[in-house]
PDB file of C-alpha atoms in Angstrom:
ATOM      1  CA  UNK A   1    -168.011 -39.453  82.368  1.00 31.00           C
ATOM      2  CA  UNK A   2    -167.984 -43.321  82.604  1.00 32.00           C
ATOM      3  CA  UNK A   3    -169.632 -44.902  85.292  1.00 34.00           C
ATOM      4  CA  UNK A   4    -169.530 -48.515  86.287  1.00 36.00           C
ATOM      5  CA  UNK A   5    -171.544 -50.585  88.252  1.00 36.00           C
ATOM      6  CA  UNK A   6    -172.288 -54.229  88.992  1.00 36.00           C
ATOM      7  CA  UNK A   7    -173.232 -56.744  86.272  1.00 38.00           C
ATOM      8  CA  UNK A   8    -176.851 -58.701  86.200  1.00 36.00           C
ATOM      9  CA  UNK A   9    -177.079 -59.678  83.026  1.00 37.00           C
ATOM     10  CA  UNK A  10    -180.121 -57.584  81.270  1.00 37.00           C
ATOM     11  CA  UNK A  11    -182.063 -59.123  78.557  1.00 38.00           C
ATOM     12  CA  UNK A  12    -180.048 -59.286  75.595  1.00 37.00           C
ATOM     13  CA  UNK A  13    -181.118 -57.463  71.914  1.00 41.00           C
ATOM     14  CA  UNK A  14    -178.192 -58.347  70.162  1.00 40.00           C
ATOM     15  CA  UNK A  15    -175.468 -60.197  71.848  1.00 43.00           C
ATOM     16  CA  UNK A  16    -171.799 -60.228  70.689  1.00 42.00           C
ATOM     17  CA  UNK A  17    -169.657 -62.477  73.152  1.00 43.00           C
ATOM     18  CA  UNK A  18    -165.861 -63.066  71.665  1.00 44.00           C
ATOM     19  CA  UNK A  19    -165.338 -66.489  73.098  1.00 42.00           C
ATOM     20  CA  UNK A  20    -161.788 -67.330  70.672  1.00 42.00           C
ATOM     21  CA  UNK A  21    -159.911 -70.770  71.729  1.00 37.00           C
ATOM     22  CA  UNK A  22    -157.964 -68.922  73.661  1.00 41.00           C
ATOM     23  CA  UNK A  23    -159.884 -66.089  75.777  1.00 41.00           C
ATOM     24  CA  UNK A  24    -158.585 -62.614  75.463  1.00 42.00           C
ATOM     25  CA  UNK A  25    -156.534 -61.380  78.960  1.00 41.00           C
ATOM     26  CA  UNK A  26    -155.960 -58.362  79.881  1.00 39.00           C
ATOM     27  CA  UNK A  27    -152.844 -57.891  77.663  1.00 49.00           C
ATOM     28  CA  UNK A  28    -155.471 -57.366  75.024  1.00 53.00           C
ATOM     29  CA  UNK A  29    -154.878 -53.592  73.360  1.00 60.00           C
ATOM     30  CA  UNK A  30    -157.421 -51.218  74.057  1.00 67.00           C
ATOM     31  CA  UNK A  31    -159.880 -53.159  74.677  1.00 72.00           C
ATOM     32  CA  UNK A  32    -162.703 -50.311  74.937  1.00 78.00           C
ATOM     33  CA  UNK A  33    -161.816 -48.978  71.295  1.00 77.00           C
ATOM     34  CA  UNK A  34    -161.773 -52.929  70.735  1.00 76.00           C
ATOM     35  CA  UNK A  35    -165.512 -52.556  71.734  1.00 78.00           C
ATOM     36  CA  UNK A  36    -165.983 -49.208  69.902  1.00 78.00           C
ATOM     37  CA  UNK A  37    -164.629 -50.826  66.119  1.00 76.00           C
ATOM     38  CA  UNK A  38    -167.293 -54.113  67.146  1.00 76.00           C
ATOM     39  CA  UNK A  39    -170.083 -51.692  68.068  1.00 79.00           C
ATOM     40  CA  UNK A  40    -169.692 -49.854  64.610  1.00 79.00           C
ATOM     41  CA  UNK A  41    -169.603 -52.979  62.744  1.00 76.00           C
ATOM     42  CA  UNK A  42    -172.512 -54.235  64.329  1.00 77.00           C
ATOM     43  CA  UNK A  43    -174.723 -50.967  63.322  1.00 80.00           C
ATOM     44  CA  UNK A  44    -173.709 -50.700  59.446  1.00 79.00           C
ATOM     45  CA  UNK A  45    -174.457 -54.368  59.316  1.00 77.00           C
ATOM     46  CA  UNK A  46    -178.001 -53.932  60.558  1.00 78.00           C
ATOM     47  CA  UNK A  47    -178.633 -50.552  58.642  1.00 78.00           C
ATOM     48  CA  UNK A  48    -178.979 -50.639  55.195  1.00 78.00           C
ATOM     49  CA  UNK A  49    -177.356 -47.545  52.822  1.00 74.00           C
ATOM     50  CA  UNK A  50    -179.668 -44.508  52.911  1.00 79.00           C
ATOM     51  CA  UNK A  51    -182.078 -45.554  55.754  1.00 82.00           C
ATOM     52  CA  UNK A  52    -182.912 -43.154  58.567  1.00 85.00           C
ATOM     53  CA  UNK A  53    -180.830 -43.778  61.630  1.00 84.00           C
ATOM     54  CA  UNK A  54    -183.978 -44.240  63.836  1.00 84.00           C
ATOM     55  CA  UNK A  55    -184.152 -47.336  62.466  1.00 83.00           C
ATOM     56  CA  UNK A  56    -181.032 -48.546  64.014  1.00 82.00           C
ATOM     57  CA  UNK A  57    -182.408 -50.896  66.751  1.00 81.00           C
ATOM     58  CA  UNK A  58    -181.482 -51.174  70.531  1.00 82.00           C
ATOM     59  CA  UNK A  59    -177.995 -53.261  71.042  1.00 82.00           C
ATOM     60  CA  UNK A  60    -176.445 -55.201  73.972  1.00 83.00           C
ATOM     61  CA  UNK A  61    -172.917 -55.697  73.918  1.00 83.00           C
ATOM     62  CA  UNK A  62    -171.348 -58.208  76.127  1.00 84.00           C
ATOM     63  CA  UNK A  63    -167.264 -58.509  75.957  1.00 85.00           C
ATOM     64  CA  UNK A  64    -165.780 -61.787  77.951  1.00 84.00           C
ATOM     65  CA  UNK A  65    -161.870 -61.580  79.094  1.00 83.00           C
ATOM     66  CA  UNK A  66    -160.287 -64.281  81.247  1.00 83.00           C
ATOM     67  CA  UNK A  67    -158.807 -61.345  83.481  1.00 84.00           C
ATOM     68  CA  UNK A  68    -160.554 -58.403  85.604  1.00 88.00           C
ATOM     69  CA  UNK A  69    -159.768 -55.546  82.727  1.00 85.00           C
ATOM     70  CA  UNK A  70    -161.397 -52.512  84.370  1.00 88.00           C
ATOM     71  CA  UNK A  71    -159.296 -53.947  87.838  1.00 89.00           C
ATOM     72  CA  UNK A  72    -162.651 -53.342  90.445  1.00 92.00           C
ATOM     73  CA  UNK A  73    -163.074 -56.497  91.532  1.00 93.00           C
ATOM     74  CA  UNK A  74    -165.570 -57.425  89.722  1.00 93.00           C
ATOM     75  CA  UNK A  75    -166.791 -60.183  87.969  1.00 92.00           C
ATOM     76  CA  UNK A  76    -169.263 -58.281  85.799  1.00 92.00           C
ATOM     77  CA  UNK A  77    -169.476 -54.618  85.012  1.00 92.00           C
ATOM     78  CA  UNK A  78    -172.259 -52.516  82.585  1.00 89.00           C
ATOM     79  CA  UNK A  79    -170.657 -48.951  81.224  1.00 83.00           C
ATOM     80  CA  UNK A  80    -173.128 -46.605  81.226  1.00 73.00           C
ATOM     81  CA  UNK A  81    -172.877 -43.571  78.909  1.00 70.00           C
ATOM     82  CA  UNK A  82    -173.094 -40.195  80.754  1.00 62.00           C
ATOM     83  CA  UNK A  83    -172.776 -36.674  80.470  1.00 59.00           C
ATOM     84  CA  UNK A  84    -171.569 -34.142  82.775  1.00 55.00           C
ATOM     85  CA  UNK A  85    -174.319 -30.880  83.754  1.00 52.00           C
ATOM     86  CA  UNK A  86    -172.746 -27.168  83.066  1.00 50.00           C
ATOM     87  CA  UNK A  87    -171.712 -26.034  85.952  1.00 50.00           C
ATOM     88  CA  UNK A  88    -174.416 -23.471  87.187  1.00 48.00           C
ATOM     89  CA  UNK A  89    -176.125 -27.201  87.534  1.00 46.00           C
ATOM     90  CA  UNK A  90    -173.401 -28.165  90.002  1.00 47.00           C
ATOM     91  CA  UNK A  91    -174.709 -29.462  93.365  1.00 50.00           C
ATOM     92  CA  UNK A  92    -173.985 -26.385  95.999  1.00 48.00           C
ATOM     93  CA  UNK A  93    -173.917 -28.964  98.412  1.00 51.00           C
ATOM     94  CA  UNK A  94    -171.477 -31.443  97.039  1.00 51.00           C
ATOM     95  CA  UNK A  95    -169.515 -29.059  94.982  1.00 50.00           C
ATOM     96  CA  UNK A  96    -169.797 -31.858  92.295  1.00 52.00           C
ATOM     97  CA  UNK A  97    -171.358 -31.117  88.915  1.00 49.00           C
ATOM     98  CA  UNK A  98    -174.221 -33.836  88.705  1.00 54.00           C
ATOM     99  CA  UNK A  99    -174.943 -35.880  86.064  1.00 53.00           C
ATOM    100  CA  UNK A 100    -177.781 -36.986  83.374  1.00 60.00           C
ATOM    101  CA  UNK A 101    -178.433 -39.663  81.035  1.00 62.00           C
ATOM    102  CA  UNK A 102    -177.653 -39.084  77.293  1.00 70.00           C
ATOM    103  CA  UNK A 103    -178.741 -42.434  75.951  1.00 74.00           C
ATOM    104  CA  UNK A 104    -178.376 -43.688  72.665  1.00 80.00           C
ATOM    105  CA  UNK A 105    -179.604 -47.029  73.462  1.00 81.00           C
ATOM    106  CA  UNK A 106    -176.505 -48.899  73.481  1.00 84.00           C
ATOM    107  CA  UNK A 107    -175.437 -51.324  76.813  1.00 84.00           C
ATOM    108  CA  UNK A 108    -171.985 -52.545  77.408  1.00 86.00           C
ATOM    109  CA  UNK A 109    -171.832 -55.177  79.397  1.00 88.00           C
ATOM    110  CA  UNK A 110    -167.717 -56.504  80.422  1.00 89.00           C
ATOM    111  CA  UNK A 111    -167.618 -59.964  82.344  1.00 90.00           C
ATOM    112  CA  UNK A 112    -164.540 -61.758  83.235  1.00 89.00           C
ATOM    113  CA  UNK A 113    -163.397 -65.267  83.870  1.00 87.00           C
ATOM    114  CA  UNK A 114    -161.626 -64.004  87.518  1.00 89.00           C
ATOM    115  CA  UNK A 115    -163.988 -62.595  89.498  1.00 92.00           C
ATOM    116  CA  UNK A 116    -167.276 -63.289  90.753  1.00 93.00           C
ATOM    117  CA  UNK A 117    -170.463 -61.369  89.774  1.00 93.00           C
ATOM    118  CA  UNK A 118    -172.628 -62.538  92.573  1.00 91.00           C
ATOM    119  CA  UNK A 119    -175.241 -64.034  90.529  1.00 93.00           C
ATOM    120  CA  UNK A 120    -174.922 -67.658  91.165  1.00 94.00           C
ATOM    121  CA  UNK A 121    -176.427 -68.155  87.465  1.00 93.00           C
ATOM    122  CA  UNK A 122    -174.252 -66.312  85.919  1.00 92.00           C
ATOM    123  CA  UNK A 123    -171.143 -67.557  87.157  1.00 93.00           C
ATOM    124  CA  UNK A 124    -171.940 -70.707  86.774  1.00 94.00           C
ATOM    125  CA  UNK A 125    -172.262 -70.057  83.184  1.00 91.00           C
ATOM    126  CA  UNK A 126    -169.348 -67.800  82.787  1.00 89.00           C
ATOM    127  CA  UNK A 127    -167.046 -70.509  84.688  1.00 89.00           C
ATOM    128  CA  UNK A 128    -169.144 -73.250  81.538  1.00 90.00           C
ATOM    129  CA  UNK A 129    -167.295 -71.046  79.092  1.00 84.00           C
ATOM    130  CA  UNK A 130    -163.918 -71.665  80.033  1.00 81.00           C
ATOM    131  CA  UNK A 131    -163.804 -75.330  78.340  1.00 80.00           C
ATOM    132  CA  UNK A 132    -167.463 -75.555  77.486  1.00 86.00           C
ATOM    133  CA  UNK A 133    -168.236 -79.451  78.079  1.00 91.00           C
ATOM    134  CA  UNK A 134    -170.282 -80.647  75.792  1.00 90.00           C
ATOM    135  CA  UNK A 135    -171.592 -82.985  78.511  1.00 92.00           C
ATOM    136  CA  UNK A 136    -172.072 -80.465  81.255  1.00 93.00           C
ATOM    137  CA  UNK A 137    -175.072 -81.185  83.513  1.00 94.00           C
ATOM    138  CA  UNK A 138    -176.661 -77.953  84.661  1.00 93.00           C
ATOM    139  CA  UNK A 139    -180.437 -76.776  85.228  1.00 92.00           C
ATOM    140  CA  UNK A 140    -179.695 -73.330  84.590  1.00 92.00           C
ATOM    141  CA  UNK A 141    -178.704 -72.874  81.092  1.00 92.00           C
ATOM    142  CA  UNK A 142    -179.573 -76.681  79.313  1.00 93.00           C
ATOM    143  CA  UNK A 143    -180.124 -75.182  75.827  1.00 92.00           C
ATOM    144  CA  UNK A 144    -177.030 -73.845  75.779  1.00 91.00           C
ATOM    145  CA  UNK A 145    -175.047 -77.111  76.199  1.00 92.00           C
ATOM    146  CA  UNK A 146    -177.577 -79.070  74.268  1.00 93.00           C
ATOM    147  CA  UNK A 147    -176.155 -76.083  71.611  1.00 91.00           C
ATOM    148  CA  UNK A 148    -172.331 -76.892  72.280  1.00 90.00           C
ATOM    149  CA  UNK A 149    -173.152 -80.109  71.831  1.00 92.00           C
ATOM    150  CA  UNK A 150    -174.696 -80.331  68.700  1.00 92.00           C
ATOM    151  CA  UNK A 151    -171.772 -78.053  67.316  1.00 89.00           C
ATOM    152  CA  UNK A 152    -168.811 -79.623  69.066  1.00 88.00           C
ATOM    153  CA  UNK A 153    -170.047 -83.590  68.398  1.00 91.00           C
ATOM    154  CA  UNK A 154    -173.066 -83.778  65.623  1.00 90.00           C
ATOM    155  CA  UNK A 155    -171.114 -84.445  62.111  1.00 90.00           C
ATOM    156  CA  UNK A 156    -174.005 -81.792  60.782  1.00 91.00           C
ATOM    157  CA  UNK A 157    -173.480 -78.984  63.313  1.00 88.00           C
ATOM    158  CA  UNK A 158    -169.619 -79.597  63.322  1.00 89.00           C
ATOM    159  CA  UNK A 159    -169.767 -78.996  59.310  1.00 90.00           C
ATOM    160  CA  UNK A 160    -172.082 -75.866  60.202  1.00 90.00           C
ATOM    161  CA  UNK A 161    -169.091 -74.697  62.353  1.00 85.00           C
ATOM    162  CA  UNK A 162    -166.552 -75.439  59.564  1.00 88.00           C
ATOM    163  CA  UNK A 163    -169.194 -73.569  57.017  1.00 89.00           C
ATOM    164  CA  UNK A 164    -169.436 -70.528  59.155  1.00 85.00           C
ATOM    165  CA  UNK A 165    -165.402 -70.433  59.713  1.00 82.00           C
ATOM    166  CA  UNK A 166    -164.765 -70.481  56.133  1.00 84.00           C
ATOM    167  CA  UNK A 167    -166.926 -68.010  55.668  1.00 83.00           C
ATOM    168  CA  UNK A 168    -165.565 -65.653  58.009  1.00 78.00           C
ATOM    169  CA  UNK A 169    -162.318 -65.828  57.209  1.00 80.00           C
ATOM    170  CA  UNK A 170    -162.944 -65.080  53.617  1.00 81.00           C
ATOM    171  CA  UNK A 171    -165.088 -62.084  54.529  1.00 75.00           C
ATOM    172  CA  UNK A 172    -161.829 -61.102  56.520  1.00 74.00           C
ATOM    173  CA  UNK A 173    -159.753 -61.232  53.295  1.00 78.00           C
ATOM    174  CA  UNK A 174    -161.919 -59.031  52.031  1.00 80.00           C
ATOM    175  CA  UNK A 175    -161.816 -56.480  54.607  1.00 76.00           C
ATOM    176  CA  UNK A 176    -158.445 -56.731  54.557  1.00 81.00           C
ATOM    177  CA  UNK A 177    -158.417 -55.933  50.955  1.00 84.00           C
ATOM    178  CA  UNK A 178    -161.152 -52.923  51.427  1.00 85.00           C
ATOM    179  CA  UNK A 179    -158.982 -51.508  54.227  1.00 86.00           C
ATOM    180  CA  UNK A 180    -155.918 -51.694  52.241  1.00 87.00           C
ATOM    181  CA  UNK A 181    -157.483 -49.674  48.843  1.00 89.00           C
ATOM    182  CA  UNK A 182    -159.024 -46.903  51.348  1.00 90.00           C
ATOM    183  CA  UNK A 183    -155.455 -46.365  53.055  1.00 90.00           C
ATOM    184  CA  UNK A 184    -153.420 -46.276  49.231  1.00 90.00           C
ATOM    185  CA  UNK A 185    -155.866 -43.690  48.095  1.00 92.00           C
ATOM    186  CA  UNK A 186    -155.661 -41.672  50.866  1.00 91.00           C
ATOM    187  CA  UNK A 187    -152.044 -42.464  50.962  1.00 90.00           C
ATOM    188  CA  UNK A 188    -151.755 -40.841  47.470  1.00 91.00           C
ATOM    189  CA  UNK A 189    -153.945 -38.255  47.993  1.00 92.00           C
ATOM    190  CA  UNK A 190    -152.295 -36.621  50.894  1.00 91.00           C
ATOM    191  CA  UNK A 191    -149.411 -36.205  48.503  1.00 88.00           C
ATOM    192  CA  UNK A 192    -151.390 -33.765  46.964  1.00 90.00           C
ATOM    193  CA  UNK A 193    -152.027 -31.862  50.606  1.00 89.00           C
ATOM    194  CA  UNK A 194    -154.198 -31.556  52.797  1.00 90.00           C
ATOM    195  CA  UNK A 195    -157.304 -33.885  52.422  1.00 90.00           C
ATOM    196  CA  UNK A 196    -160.877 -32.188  53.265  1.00 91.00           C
ATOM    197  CA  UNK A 197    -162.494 -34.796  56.719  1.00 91.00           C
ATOM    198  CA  UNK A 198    -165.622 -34.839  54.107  1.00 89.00           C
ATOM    199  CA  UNK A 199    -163.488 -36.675  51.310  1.00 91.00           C
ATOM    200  CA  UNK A 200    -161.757 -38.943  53.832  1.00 90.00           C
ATOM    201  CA  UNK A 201    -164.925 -40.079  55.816  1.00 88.00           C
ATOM    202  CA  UNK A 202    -166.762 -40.635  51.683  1.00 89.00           C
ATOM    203  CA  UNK A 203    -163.985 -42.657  50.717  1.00 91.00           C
ATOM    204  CA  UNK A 204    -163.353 -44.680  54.696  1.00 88.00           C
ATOM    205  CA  UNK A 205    -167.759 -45.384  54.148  1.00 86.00           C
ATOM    206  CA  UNK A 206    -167.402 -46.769  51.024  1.00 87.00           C
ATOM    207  CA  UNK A 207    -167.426 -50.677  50.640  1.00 84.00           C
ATOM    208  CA  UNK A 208    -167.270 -51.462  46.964  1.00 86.00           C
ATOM    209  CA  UNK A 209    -164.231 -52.215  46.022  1.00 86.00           C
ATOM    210  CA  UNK A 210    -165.124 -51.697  42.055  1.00 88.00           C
ATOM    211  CA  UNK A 211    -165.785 -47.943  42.976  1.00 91.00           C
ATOM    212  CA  UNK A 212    -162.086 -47.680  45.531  1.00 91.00           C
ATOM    213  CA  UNK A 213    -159.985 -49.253  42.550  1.00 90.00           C
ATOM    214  CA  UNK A 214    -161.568 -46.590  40.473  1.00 91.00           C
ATOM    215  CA  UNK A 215    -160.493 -43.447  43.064  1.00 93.00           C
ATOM    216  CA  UNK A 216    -157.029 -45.652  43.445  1.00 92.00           C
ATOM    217  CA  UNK A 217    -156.461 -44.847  39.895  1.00 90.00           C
ATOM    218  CA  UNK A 218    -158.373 -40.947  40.019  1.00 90.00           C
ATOM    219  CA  UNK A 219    -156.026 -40.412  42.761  1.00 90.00           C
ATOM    220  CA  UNK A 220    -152.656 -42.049  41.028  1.00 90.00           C
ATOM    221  CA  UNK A 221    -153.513 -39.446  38.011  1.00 89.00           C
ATOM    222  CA  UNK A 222    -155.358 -36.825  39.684  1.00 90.00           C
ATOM    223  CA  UNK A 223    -152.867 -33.185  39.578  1.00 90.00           C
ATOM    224  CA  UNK A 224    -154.883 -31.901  42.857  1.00 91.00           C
ATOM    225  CA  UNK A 225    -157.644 -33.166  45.449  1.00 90.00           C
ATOM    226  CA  UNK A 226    -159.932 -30.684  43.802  1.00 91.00           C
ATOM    227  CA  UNK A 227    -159.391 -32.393  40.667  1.00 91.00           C
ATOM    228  CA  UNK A 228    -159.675 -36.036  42.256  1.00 91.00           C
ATOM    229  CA  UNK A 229    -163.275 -34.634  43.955  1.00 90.00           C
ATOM    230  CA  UNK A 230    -164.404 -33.913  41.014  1.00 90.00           C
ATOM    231  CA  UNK A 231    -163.783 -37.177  39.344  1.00 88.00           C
ATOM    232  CA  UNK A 232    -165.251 -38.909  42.504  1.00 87.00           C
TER     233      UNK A 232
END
């Protein structure tokens, strides 16, 4: 079960606001499997290839839309992840089952440009991000537009923004070109039949793309999966 409730914004372990030119509305496709994809992304770039997964740290999530996606009224909302009791733990009472915590230390937090939260701070801030004035006077958050600032003016900051653009979008070709391998082989392979969840979740973790061309051409030659696995 999900449960919402009002927004104060916690303190923040790792923070992952999309803030494009244009903010995302509520037209945006499922946006909670939106946050899903980010929160995996965010965990296999902090944990390293045969590390424990204790080691994965605490992470705070925030996700900004310009509309009210969750439609309460809201201006800020933290998902909570929850589990329901068997029922010979239901409330005699109530007649509801009742709930615990089952946490595995990750907040979502979902603001939005159209509502109010009821934190004066924070929607003054929230409203900062809709054009984010580099010359905005405000005692509440100053080191954030002394940031925009620098970014969005300073010829050294500005070429930091460029740097970091570049580098994202390159890193996005090769994604692109990851994803694409992992789909032909898999492509080929169920061709073959039916593909064991073990051999597609191997060849969906890997990330070298030296070692996917190689199963792209196991697979092309390969007579059966049993015969590709081996090869693997």
């Amino acid at each position: 079960m999900i449960q919402c409730s009002q927004a104060i914004l916690p303190e923040i372990h790792i923070c992952l606001a999309g803030l494009p030119e244009k903010l995302e509305g509520y037209e945006v496709e499922a946006p909670f499997k939106r946050t899903r994809y980010y929160l995996s992304g965010i965990d296999m770039s902090i944990l390293e290839k045969g590390k424990d997964y204790s080691e994965l740290p605490a992470v705070t999530m925030v996700y900004l839309t310009k509309e009210d996606i969750i439609g309460g009224g809201k201006g800020g909302y933290l998902i909570e992840r929850k589990e329901n009791v068997m029922e010979n733990l239901t409330d005699t009472d109530s007649g509801q089952n009742d709930t615990m915590n089952i946490s595995n230390e990750v907040k979502e937090w979902y603001y939005n440009l159209k509502c109010r939260t009821g934190d004066d701070k924070i929607d003054e801030l929230l409203a900062y991000f809709k054009d984010s004035d580099p010359y905005y006077k405000t005692e509440t958050f100053p080191r954030i537009v002394e940031q925009v600032r620098y970014f969005k003016i300073q010829k050294k900051g500005v070429d930091i923004m460029c740097e970091i653009a570049d580098r994202i979008r390159e890193e996005g070709k090769s994604v692109g070109r990851l994803e694409s391998r992992i789909e032909d082989i898999l492509e080929l392979l169920e061709e073959l039949g039916q593909v064991p969840q073990r051999i597609v979740d191997l060849i969906r973790a890997e990330d070298n793309l030296g070692v996917l061309s190689r199963w792209h051409k196991s697979a092309a030659r390969s007579a059966s999966i049993t015969e590709f696995e081996a090869n693997m």
